[in-house]
């Protein structure tokens, strides 16, 4: 091998080495960029999920306090008005107020006091928002039965599984909104919730027996888009079926993919 051939070989090897070096640098920066973008996307997803969670907490409090405010005005306000009317009637008549008259007023005021105590217990529990899904639904059903005279049944067909606390809060908000829709629009005298589960799927079904609606149409006032969005946010499957016999909200939550569901739904 002469001198020129050796020089050519060295040059060729140098070019190959330099090319490989450039390729390695390009690949390094490419994957570094992909990794950085992945971390940014993951951070944005987490921020989005946390902001939605904060919004959910605020909405839970707002809706509960709105319902309580309405009960104070409509129910307790009416009871106290009746008591005031009775007292005005007694002060305007010439006859002596009897013990029976006072007992009637006492009975009316005692009823208003009982209603205020019920609301007070609800406020104390809801301000904490630390109760689990079952306790929260039970509290809502008790309030509805006592204040709205609507029959509420909760059927728990399994031991409620331990799930992601944030997902549990969103689950509660989904069904709080669904219950609110039934109370506001269905005129149903009965609400029924069935909960069942196996090793993989938690199934929650809410039914009312009142006026239905066309679930294929867009009803902005019902907040259906928010309900579906929140179900997607935690990776749950949600369906709404409604007809002249009432409305059914059916949610299925995958217990084996809680963390994965959270990340996927945020990325969407």
PDB file of C-alpha atoms in Angstrom:
ATOM      1  CA  UNK A   1       0.000   0.000   0.000  1.00  0.00           C
ATOM      2  CA  UNK A   2       1.583   3.222  -1.117  1.00  0.00           C
ATOM      3  CA  UNK A   3       1.491   6.590   0.594  1.00  0.00           C
ATOM      4  CA  UNK A   4      -1.446   7.980  -1.421  1.00  0.00           C
ATOM      5  CA  UNK A   5      -3.617   4.978  -0.606  1.00  0.00           C
ATOM      6  CA  UNK A   6      -2.868   5.345   3.089  1.00  0.00           C
ATOM      7  CA  UNK A   7      -3.789   9.023   2.971  1.00  0.00           C
ATOM      8  CA  UNK A   8      -7.037   8.213   1.144  1.00  0.00           C
ATOM      9  CA  UNK A   9      -7.896   5.566   3.716  1.00  0.00           C
ATOM     10  CA  UNK A  10      -7.240   7.974   6.592  1.00  0.00           C
ATOM     11  CA  UNK A  11      -9.381  10.638   4.931  1.00  0.00           C
ATOM     12  CA  UNK A  12     -12.195   8.132   4.320  1.00  0.00           C
ATOM     13  CA  UNK A  13     -12.102   6.910   7.911  1.00  0.00           C
ATOM     14  CA  UNK A  14     -12.084  10.507   9.150  1.00  0.00           C
ATOM     15  CA  UNK A  15     -15.145  11.305   7.051  1.00  0.00           C
ATOM     16  CA  UNK A  16     -16.951   8.215   8.339  1.00  0.00           C
ATOM     17  CA  UNK A  17     -16.011   9.028  11.921  1.00  0.00           C
ATOM     18  CA  UNK A  18     -17.077  12.659  11.532  1.00  0.00           C
ATOM     19  CA  UNK A  19     -20.375  11.582   9.944  1.00  0.00           C
ATOM     20  CA  UNK A  20     -21.051   9.161  12.794  1.00  0.00           C
ATOM     21  CA  UNK A  21     -20.224  11.878  15.282  1.00  0.00           C
ATOM     22  CA  UNK A  22     -22.644  14.297  13.624  1.00  0.00           C
ATOM     23  CA  UNK A  23     -25.366  11.635  13.545  1.00  0.00           C
ATOM     24  CA  UNK A  24     -24.827  10.890  17.236  1.00  0.00           C
ATOM     25  CA  UNK A  25     -25.067  14.586  18.108  1.00  0.00           C
ATOM     26  CA  UNK A  26     -28.224  14.986  16.017  1.00  0.00           C
ATOM     27  CA  UNK A  27     -29.824  11.945  17.650  1.00  0.00           C
ATOM     28  CA  UNK A  28     -28.801  13.145  21.102  1.00  0.00           C
ATOM     29  CA  UNK A  29     -30.345  16.601  20.614  1.00  0.00           C
ATOM     30  CA  UNK A  30     -33.431  15.090  18.965  1.00  0.00           C
ATOM     31  CA  UNK A  31     -34.162  12.749  21.863  1.00  0.00           C
ATOM     32  CA  UNK A  32     -33.274  15.476  24.354  1.00  0.00           C
ATOM     33  CA  UNK A  33     -35.839  17.715  22.695  1.00  0.00           C
ATOM     34  CA  UNK A  34     -38.443  14.918  22.729  1.00  0.00           C
ATOM     35  CA  UNK A  35     -37.760  14.287  26.406  1.00  0.00           C
ATOM     36  CA  UNK A  36     -38.076  17.992  27.210  1.00  0.00           C
ATOM     37  CA  UNK A  37     -41.344  18.213  25.254  1.00  0.00           C
ATOM     38  CA  UNK A  38     -42.660  15.127  27.054  1.00  0.00           C
ATOM     39  CA  UNK A  39     -41.866  16.679  30.454  1.00  0.00           C
ATOM     40  CA  UNK A  40     -43.509  19.953  29.403  1.00  0.00           C
ATOM     41  CA  UNK A  41     -46.631  18.118  28.179  1.00  0.00           C
ATOM     42  CA  UNK A  42     -46.758  16.094  31.391  1.00  0.00           C
ATOM     43  CA  UNK A  43     -46.457  19.249  33.491  1.00  0.00           C
ATOM     44  CA  UNK A  44     -49.170  20.991  31.470  1.00  0.00           C
ATOM     45  CA  UNK A  45     -51.424  17.944  31.875  1.00  0.00           C
ATOM     46  CA  UNK A  46     -50.910  17.938  35.636  1.00  0.00           C
ATOM     47  CA  UNK A  47     -51.621  21.675  35.847  1.00  0.00           C
ATOM     48  CA  UNK A  48     -54.772  21.187  33.762  1.00  0.00           C
ATOM     49  CA  UNK A  49     -55.957  18.324  35.966  1.00  0.00           C
ATOM     50  CA  UNK A  50     -55.275  20.243  39.185  1.00  0.00           C
ATOM     51  CA  UNK A  51     -57.076  23.345  37.887  1.00  0.00           C
ATOM     52  CA  UNK A  52     -60.092  21.213  37.003  1.00  0.00           C
ATOM     53  CA  UNK A  53     -59.918  19.646  40.462  1.00  0.00           C
ATOM     54  CA  UNK A  54     -59.933  23.073  42.133  1.00  0.00           C
ATOM     55  CA  UNK A  55     -62.867  24.088  39.937  1.00  0.00           C
ATOM     56  CA  UNK A  56     -64.684  20.921  40.996  1.00  0.00           C
ATOM     57  CA  UNK A  57     -64.152  21.652  44.701  1.00  0.00           C
ATOM     58  CA  UNK A  58     -65.467  25.191  44.268  1.00  0.00           C
ATOM     59  CA  UNK A  59     -68.514  23.972  42.329  1.00  0.00           C
ATOM     60  CA  UNK A  60     -69.333  21.388  45.000  1.00  0.00           C
ATOM     61  CA  UNK A  61     -69.353  24.080  47.671  1.00  0.00           C
ATOM     62  CA  UNK A  62     -71.224  26.574  45.502  1.00  0.00           C
ATOM     63  CA  UNK A  63     -73.983  24.157  44.553  1.00  0.00           C
ATOM     64  CA  UNK A  64     -74.417  22.905  48.114  1.00  0.00           C
ATOM     65  CA  UNK A  65     -74.596  26.441  49.504  1.00  0.00           C
ATOM     66  CA  UNK A  66     -76.995  27.458  46.721  1.00  0.00           C
ATOM     67  CA  UNK A  67     -79.314  24.591  47.640  1.00  0.00           C
ATOM     68  CA  UNK A  68     -79.065  25.494  51.320  1.00  0.00           C
ATOM     69  CA  UNK A  69     -79.781  29.161  50.583  1.00  0.00           C
ATOM     70  CA  UNK A  70     -82.851  28.148  48.594  1.00  0.00           C
ATOM     71  CA  UNK A  71     -84.084  25.958  51.444  1.00  0.00           C
ATOM     72  CA  UNK A  72     -83.571  28.796  53.928  1.00  0.00           C
ATOM     73  CA  UNK A  73     -85.628  31.108  51.756  1.00  0.00           C
ATOM     74  CA  UNK A  74     -88.345  28.760  50.522  1.00  0.00           C
ATOM     75  CA  UNK A  75     -88.828  26.341  53.393  1.00  0.00           C
ATOM     76  CA  UNK A  76     -87.641  27.851  56.654  1.00  0.00           C
ATOM     77  CA  UNK A  77     -88.686  31.349  55.568  1.00  0.00           C
ATOM     78  CA  UNK A  78     -92.243  30.145  54.987  1.00  0.00           C
ATOM     79  CA  UNK A  79     -92.390  28.392  58.359  1.00  0.00           C
ATOM     80  CA  UNK A  80     -91.220  31.499  60.211  1.00  0.00           C
ATOM     81  CA  UNK A  81     -93.682  33.638  58.197  1.00  0.00           C
ATOM     82  CA  UNK A  82     -96.528  31.409  59.385  1.00  0.00           C
ATOM     83  CA  UNK A  83     -95.391  31.834  62.992  1.00  0.00           C
ATOM     84  CA  UNK A  84     -95.233  35.637  62.593  1.00  0.00           C
ATOM     85  CA  UNK A  85     -98.713  35.692  61.038  1.00  0.00           C
ATOM     86  CA  UNK A  86    -100.065  33.719  63.987  1.00  0.00           C
ATOM     87  CA  UNK A  87     -98.457  36.097  66.490  1.00  0.00           C
ATOM     88  CA  UNK A  88     -99.808  39.134  64.619  1.00  0.00           C
ATOM     89  CA  UNK A  89    -103.259  37.598  64.667  1.00  0.00           C
ATOM     90  CA  UNK A  90    -103.049  37.007  68.427  1.00  0.00           C
ATOM     91  CA  UNK A  91    -101.898  40.579  69.143  1.00  0.00           C
ATOM     92  CA  UNK A  92    -104.712  42.090  67.081  1.00  0.00           C
ATOM     93  CA  UNK A  93    -107.611  40.194  68.605  1.00  0.00           C
ATOM     94  CA  UNK A  94    -109.287  41.165  71.855  1.00  0.00           C
ATOM     95  CA  UNK A  95    -109.427  37.668  73.296  1.00  0.00           C
ATOM     96  CA  UNK A  96    -106.778  36.426  75.700  1.00  0.00           C
ATOM     97  CA  UNK A  97    -104.072  34.282  74.160  1.00  0.00           C
ATOM     98  CA  UNK A  98    -104.565  30.715  75.352  1.00  0.00           C
ATOM     99  CA  UNK A  99    -102.022  28.043  76.096  1.00  0.00           C
ATOM    100  CA  UNK A 100    -103.202  26.147  73.006  1.00  0.00           C
ATOM    101  CA  UNK A 101    -102.441  29.198  70.841  1.00  0.00           C
ATOM    102  CA  UNK A 102     -98.934  29.421  72.241  1.00  0.00           C
ATOM    103  CA  UNK A 103     -98.404  25.700  71.757  1.00  0.00           C
ATOM    104  CA  UNK A 104     -99.269  26.110  68.068  1.00  0.00           C
ATOM    105  CA  UNK A 105     -96.679  28.870  67.657  1.00  0.00           C
ATOM    106  CA  UNK A 106     -94.153  26.830  69.622  1.00  0.00           C
ATOM    107  CA  UNK A 107     -94.746  23.849  67.345  1.00  0.00           C
ATOM    108  CA  UNK A 108     -94.181  25.958  64.222  1.00  0.00           C
ATOM    109  CA  UNK A 109     -90.979  27.510  65.605  1.00  0.00           C
ATOM    110  CA  UNK A 110     -89.707  24.098  66.733  1.00  0.00           C
ATOM    111  CA  UNK A 111     -90.162  22.831  63.182  1.00  0.00           C
ATOM    112  CA  UNK A 112     -88.123  25.736  61.794  1.00  0.00           C
ATOM    113  CA  UNK A 113     -85.417  25.038  64.383  1.00  0.00           C
ATOM    114  CA  UNK A 114     -85.250  21.388  63.290  1.00  0.00           C
ATOM    115  CA  UNK A 115     -84.846  22.487  59.675  1.00  0.00           C
ATOM    116  CA  UNK A 116     -82.019  24.877  60.644  1.00  0.00           C
ATOM    117  CA  UNK A 117     -80.247  22.096  62.558  1.00  0.00           C
ATOM    118  CA  UNK A 118     -80.426  19.833  59.502  1.00  0.00           C
ATOM    119  CA  UNK A 119     -78.904  22.543  57.319  1.00  0.00           C
ATOM    120  CA  UNK A 120     -76.252  23.276  59.940  1.00  0.00           C
ATOM    121  CA  UNK A 121     -75.077  19.663  59.932  1.00  0.00           C
ATOM    122  CA  UNK A 122     -74.959  19.691  56.129  1.00  0.00           C
ATOM    123  CA  UNK A 123     -72.896  22.911  56.082  1.00  0.00           C
ATOM    124  CA  UNK A 124     -70.397  21.537  58.598  1.00  0.00           C
ATOM    125  CA  UNK A 125     -69.889  18.351  56.580  1.00  0.00           C
ATOM    126  CA  UNK A 126     -69.736  20.004  53.175  1.00  0.00           C
ATOM    127  CA  UNK A 127     -67.291  22.678  54.259  1.00  0.00           C
ATOM    128  CA  UNK A 128     -64.746  19.957  54.993  1.00  0.00           C
ATOM    129  CA  UNK A 129     -65.251  18.038  51.716  1.00  0.00           C
ATOM    130  CA  UNK A 130     -63.294  15.232  53.324  1.00  0.00           C
ATOM    131  CA  UNK A 131     -66.046  12.627  53.363  1.00  0.00           C
ATOM    132  CA  UNK A 132     -65.837   9.829  50.815  1.00  0.00           C
ATOM    133  CA  UNK A 133     -68.174   9.278  47.878  1.00  0.00           C
ATOM    134  CA  UNK A 134     -70.648   7.046  49.728  1.00  0.00           C
ATOM    135  CA  UNK A 135     -70.914   9.362  52.763  1.00  0.00           C
ATOM    136  CA  UNK A 136     -71.353  12.398  50.523  1.00  0.00           C
ATOM    137  CA  UNK A 137     -74.157  10.758  48.525  1.00  0.00           C
ATOM    138  CA  UNK A 138     -75.819   9.546  51.734  1.00  0.00           C
ATOM    139  CA  UNK A 139     -75.714  13.080  53.147  1.00  0.00           C
ATOM    140  CA  UNK A 140     -77.247  14.460  49.954  1.00  0.00           C
ATOM    141  CA  UNK A 141     -79.988  11.824  49.950  1.00  0.00           C
ATOM    142  CA  UNK A 142     -80.840  12.506  53.611  1.00  0.00           C
ATOM    143  CA  UNK A 143     -81.108  16.231  52.923  1.00  0.00           C
ATOM    144  CA  UNK A 144     -83.299  15.646  49.855  1.00  0.00           C
ATOM    145  CA  UNK A 145     -85.615  13.291  51.740  1.00  0.00           C
ATOM    146  CA  UNK A 146     -86.045  15.631  54.709  1.00  0.00           C
ATOM    147  CA  UNK A 147     -86.303  18.930  52.852  1.00  0.00           C
ATOM    148  CA  UNK A 148     -87.870  17.981  49.529  1.00  0.00           C
ATOM    149  CA  UNK A 149     -89.932  14.940  50.517  1.00  0.00           C
ATOM    150  CA  UNK A 150     -88.450  12.823  47.707  1.00  0.00           C
ATOM    151  CA  UNK A 151     -87.718   9.132  48.253  1.00  0.00           C
ATOM    152  CA  UNK A 152     -84.008   8.359  47.833  1.00  0.00           C
ATOM    153  CA  UNK A 153     -82.563   4.857  47.728  1.00  0.00           C
ATOM    154  CA  UNK A 154     -78.870   3.904  47.709  1.00  0.00           C
ATOM    155  CA  UNK A 155     -78.043   0.271  46.913  1.00  0.00           C
ATOM    156  CA  UNK A 156     -74.419  -0.655  47.581  1.00  0.00           C
ATOM    157  CA  UNK A 157     -73.872  -4.130  46.135  1.00  0.00           C
ATOM    158  CA  UNK A 158     -70.166  -4.385  46.968  1.00  0.00           C
ATOM    159  CA  UNK A 159     -67.514  -2.937  49.249  1.00  0.00           C
ATOM    160  CA  UNK A 160     -66.802   0.457  47.723  1.00  0.00           C
ATOM    161  CA  UNK A 161     -63.209   0.219  46.459  1.00  0.00           C
ATOM    162  CA  UNK A 162     -60.389   2.505  47.513  1.00  0.00           C
ATOM    163  CA  UNK A 163     -59.676   4.783  44.577  1.00  0.00           C
ATOM    164  CA  UNK A 164     -57.653   7.882  43.776  1.00  0.00           C
ATOM    165  CA  UNK A 165     -58.911  10.635  46.133  1.00  0.00           C
ATOM    166  CA  UNK A 166     -58.947  13.227  43.357  1.00  0.00           C
ATOM    167  CA  UNK A 167     -60.903  10.896  41.078  1.00  0.00           C
ATOM    168  CA  UNK A 168     -63.355  10.179  43.900  1.00  0.00           C
ATOM    169  CA  UNK A 169     -64.010  13.902  44.287  1.00  0.00           C
ATOM    170  CA  UNK A 170     -64.694  14.245  40.552  1.00  0.00           C
ATOM    171  CA  UNK A 171     -66.980  11.189  40.681  1.00  0.00           C
ATOM    172  CA  UNK A 172     -68.972  12.868  43.420  1.00  0.00           C
ATOM    173  CA  UNK A 173     -69.220  16.114  41.427  1.00  0.00           C
ATOM    174  CA  UNK A 174     -70.513  14.186  38.386  1.00  0.00           C
ATOM    175  CA  UNK A 175     -73.335  12.651  40.393  1.00  0.00           C
ATOM    176  CA  UNK A 176     -74.017  15.782  42.435  1.00  0.00           C
ATOM    177  CA  UNK A 177     -74.682  17.563  39.139  1.00  0.00           C
ATOM    178  CA  UNK A 178     -76.808  14.640  37.883  1.00  0.00           C
ATOM    179  CA  UNK A 179     -78.888  14.635  41.073  1.00  0.00           C
ATOM    180  CA  UNK A 180     -79.324  18.403  40.775  1.00  0.00           C
ATOM    181  CA  UNK A 181     -80.591  17.963  37.195  1.00  0.00           C
ATOM    182  CA  UNK A 182     -83.117  15.347  38.316  1.00  0.00           C
ATOM    183  CA  UNK A 183     -84.414  17.559  41.131  1.00  0.00           C
ATOM    184  CA  UNK A 184     -84.652  20.600  38.888  1.00  0.00           C
ATOM    185  CA  UNK A 185     -86.060  19.134  35.669  1.00  0.00           C
ATOM    186  CA  UNK A 186     -87.564  15.662  36.138  1.00  0.00           C
ATOM    187  CA  UNK A 187     -90.303  16.284  38.775  1.00  0.00           C
ATOM    188  CA  UNK A 188     -89.494  12.775  39.979  1.00  0.00           C
ATOM    189  CA  UNK A 189     -90.624  11.702  43.437  1.00  0.00           C
ATOM    190  CA  UNK A 190     -87.948   9.032  43.670  1.00  0.00           C
ATOM    191  CA  UNK A 191     -84.182   8.807  43.121  1.00  0.00           C
ATOM    192  CA  UNK A 192     -82.282   5.551  43.049  1.00  0.00           C
ATOM    193  CA  UNK A 193     -78.548   4.858  42.948  1.00  0.00           C
ATOM    194  CA  UNK A 194     -77.059   1.403  42.378  1.00  0.00           C
ATOM    195  CA  UNK A 195     -73.356   0.753  42.941  1.00  0.00           C
ATOM    196  CA  UNK A 196     -71.644  -2.479  41.976  1.00  0.00           C
ATOM    197  CA  UNK A 197     -68.048  -3.482  41.306  1.00  0.00           C
ATOM    198  CA  UNK A 198     -65.679  -6.305  40.520  1.00  0.00           C
ATOM    199  CA  UNK A 199     -61.890  -6.491  40.404  1.00  0.00           C
ATOM    200  CA  UNK A 200     -61.715  -4.222  37.351  1.00  0.00           C
ATOM    201  CA  UNK A 201     -64.810  -2.033  36.990  1.00  0.00           C
ATOM    202  CA  UNK A 202     -66.754   0.220  39.376  1.00  0.00           C
ATOM    203  CA  UNK A 203     -70.284   0.787  38.039  1.00  0.00           C
ATOM    204  CA  UNK A 204     -72.515   3.588  39.350  1.00  0.00           C
ATOM    205  CA  UNK A 205     -76.069   4.002  38.091  1.00  0.00           C
ATOM    206  CA  UNK A 206     -78.379   6.908  38.995  1.00  0.00           C
ATOM    207  CA  UNK A 207     -82.056   6.723  38.030  1.00  0.00           C
ATOM    208  CA  UNK A 208     -84.991   9.061  38.386  1.00  0.00           C
ATOM    209  CA  UNK A 209     -88.586   8.249  37.455  1.00  0.00           C
ATOM    210  CA  UNK A 210     -89.819  11.597  36.184  1.00  0.00           C
ATOM    211  CA  UNK A 211     -89.895  13.613  32.986  1.00  0.00           C
ATOM    212  CA  UNK A 212     -87.215  12.531  30.549  1.00  0.00           C
ATOM    213  CA  UNK A 213     -85.507  14.412  27.725  1.00  0.00           C
ATOM    214  CA  UNK A 214     -83.990  13.709  24.330  1.00  0.00           C
ATOM    215  CA  UNK A 215     -80.424  12.714  25.229  1.00  0.00           C
ATOM    216  CA  UNK A 216     -79.344  13.175  21.586  1.00  0.00           C
ATOM    217  CA  UNK A 217     -80.012  16.911  21.733  1.00  0.00           C
ATOM    218  CA  UNK A 218     -77.711  19.521  23.276  1.00  0.00           C
ATOM    219  CA  UNK A 219     -79.131  20.778  26.576  1.00  0.00           C
ATOM    220  CA  UNK A 220     -76.729  23.434  27.828  1.00  0.00           C
ATOM    221  CA  UNK A 221     -78.775  24.140  30.942  1.00  0.00           C
ATOM    222  CA  UNK A 222     -78.343  20.565  32.138  1.00  0.00           C
ATOM    223  CA  UNK A 223     -74.554  20.785  32.223  1.00  0.00           C
ATOM    224  CA  UNK A 224     -74.293  17.507  30.287  1.00  0.00           C
ATOM    225  CA  UNK A 225     -71.096  18.579  28.542  1.00  0.00           C
ATOM    226  CA  UNK A 226     -69.414  19.223  31.907  1.00  0.00           C
ATOM    227  CA  UNK A 227     -70.544  15.835  33.194  1.00  0.00           C
ATOM    228  CA  UNK A 228     -69.178  14.027  30.133  1.00  0.00           C
ATOM    229  CA  UNK A 229     -65.948  16.053  30.198  1.00  0.00           C
ATOM    230  CA  UNK A 230     -65.284  15.163  33.837  1.00  0.00           C
ATOM    231  CA  UNK A 231     -65.950  11.489  33.165  1.00  0.00           C
ATOM    232  CA  UNK A 232     -63.415  11.611  30.326  1.00  0.00           C
ATOM    233  CA  UNK A 233     -60.978  13.426  32.600  1.00  0.00           C
ATOM    234  CA  UNK A 234     -60.746  10.389  34.896  1.00  0.00           C
ATOM    235  CA  UNK A 235     -60.962   7.853  32.052  1.00  0.00           C
ATOM    236  CA  UNK A 236     -64.506   6.725  32.885  1.00  0.00           C
ATOM    237  CA  UNK A 237     -67.205   5.682  30.407  1.00  0.00           C
ATOM    238  CA  UNK A 238     -70.451   7.588  30.902  1.00  0.00           C
ATOM    239  CA  UNK A 239     -73.811   7.186  29.155  1.00  0.00           C
ATOM    240  CA  UNK A 240     -77.116   9.011  29.533  1.00  0.00           C
ATOM    241  CA  UNK A 241     -80.399   7.338  28.641  1.00  0.00           C
ATOM    242  CA  UNK A 242     -83.688   9.186  28.951  1.00  0.00           C
ATOM    243  CA  UNK A 243     -87.289   8.561  27.944  1.00  0.00           C
ATOM    244  CA  UNK A 244     -90.817   9.209  29.202  1.00  0.00           C
ATOM    245  CA  UNK A 245     -90.166   6.874  32.168  1.00  0.00           C
ATOM    246  CA  UNK A 246     -87.188   8.790  33.518  1.00  0.00           C
ATOM    247  CA  UNK A 247     -83.442   9.284  33.112  1.00  0.00           C
ATOM    248  CA  UNK A 248     -80.527   6.941  33.770  1.00  0.00           C
ATOM    249  CA  UNK A 249     -76.916   8.067  34.249  1.00  0.00           C
ATOM    250  CA  UNK A 250     -74.514   5.121  33.981  1.00  0.00           C
ATOM    251  CA  UNK A 251     -70.803   5.445  34.726  1.00  0.00           C
ATOM    252  CA  UNK A 252     -68.130   2.753  34.517  1.00  0.00           C
ATOM    253  CA  UNK A 253     -64.730   3.448  36.068  1.00  0.00           C
ATOM    254  CA  UNK A 254     -61.703   1.229  35.411  1.00  0.00           C
ATOM    255  CA  UNK A 255     -60.083   0.430  38.762  1.00  0.00           C
ATOM    256  CA  UNK A 256     -56.901  -0.986  37.233  1.00  0.00           C
ATOM    257  CA  UNK A 257     -55.964   2.101  35.234  1.00  0.00           C
ATOM    258  CA  UNK A 258     -56.464   4.954  37.688  1.00  0.00           C
ATOM    259  CA  UNK A 259     -53.089   6.652  37.216  1.00  0.00           C
ATOM    260  CA  UNK A 260     -53.020   5.864  33.504  1.00  0.00           C
ATOM    261  CA  UNK A 261     -56.541   7.250  33.071  1.00  0.00           C
ATOM    262  CA  UNK A 262     -55.569  10.464  34.768  1.00  0.00           C
ATOM    263  CA  UNK A 263     -52.604  11.001  32.435  1.00  0.00           C
ATOM    264  CA  UNK A 264     -54.412   9.981  29.255  1.00  0.00           C
ATOM    265  CA  UNK A 265     -57.493  12.104  29.910  1.00  0.00           C
ATOM    266  CA  UNK A 266     -55.335  15.143  30.614  1.00  0.00           C
ATOM    267  CA  UNK A 267     -53.352  14.656  27.395  1.00  0.00           C
ATOM    268  CA  UNK A 268     -56.627  14.576  25.472  1.00  0.00           C
TER     269      UNK A 268
END
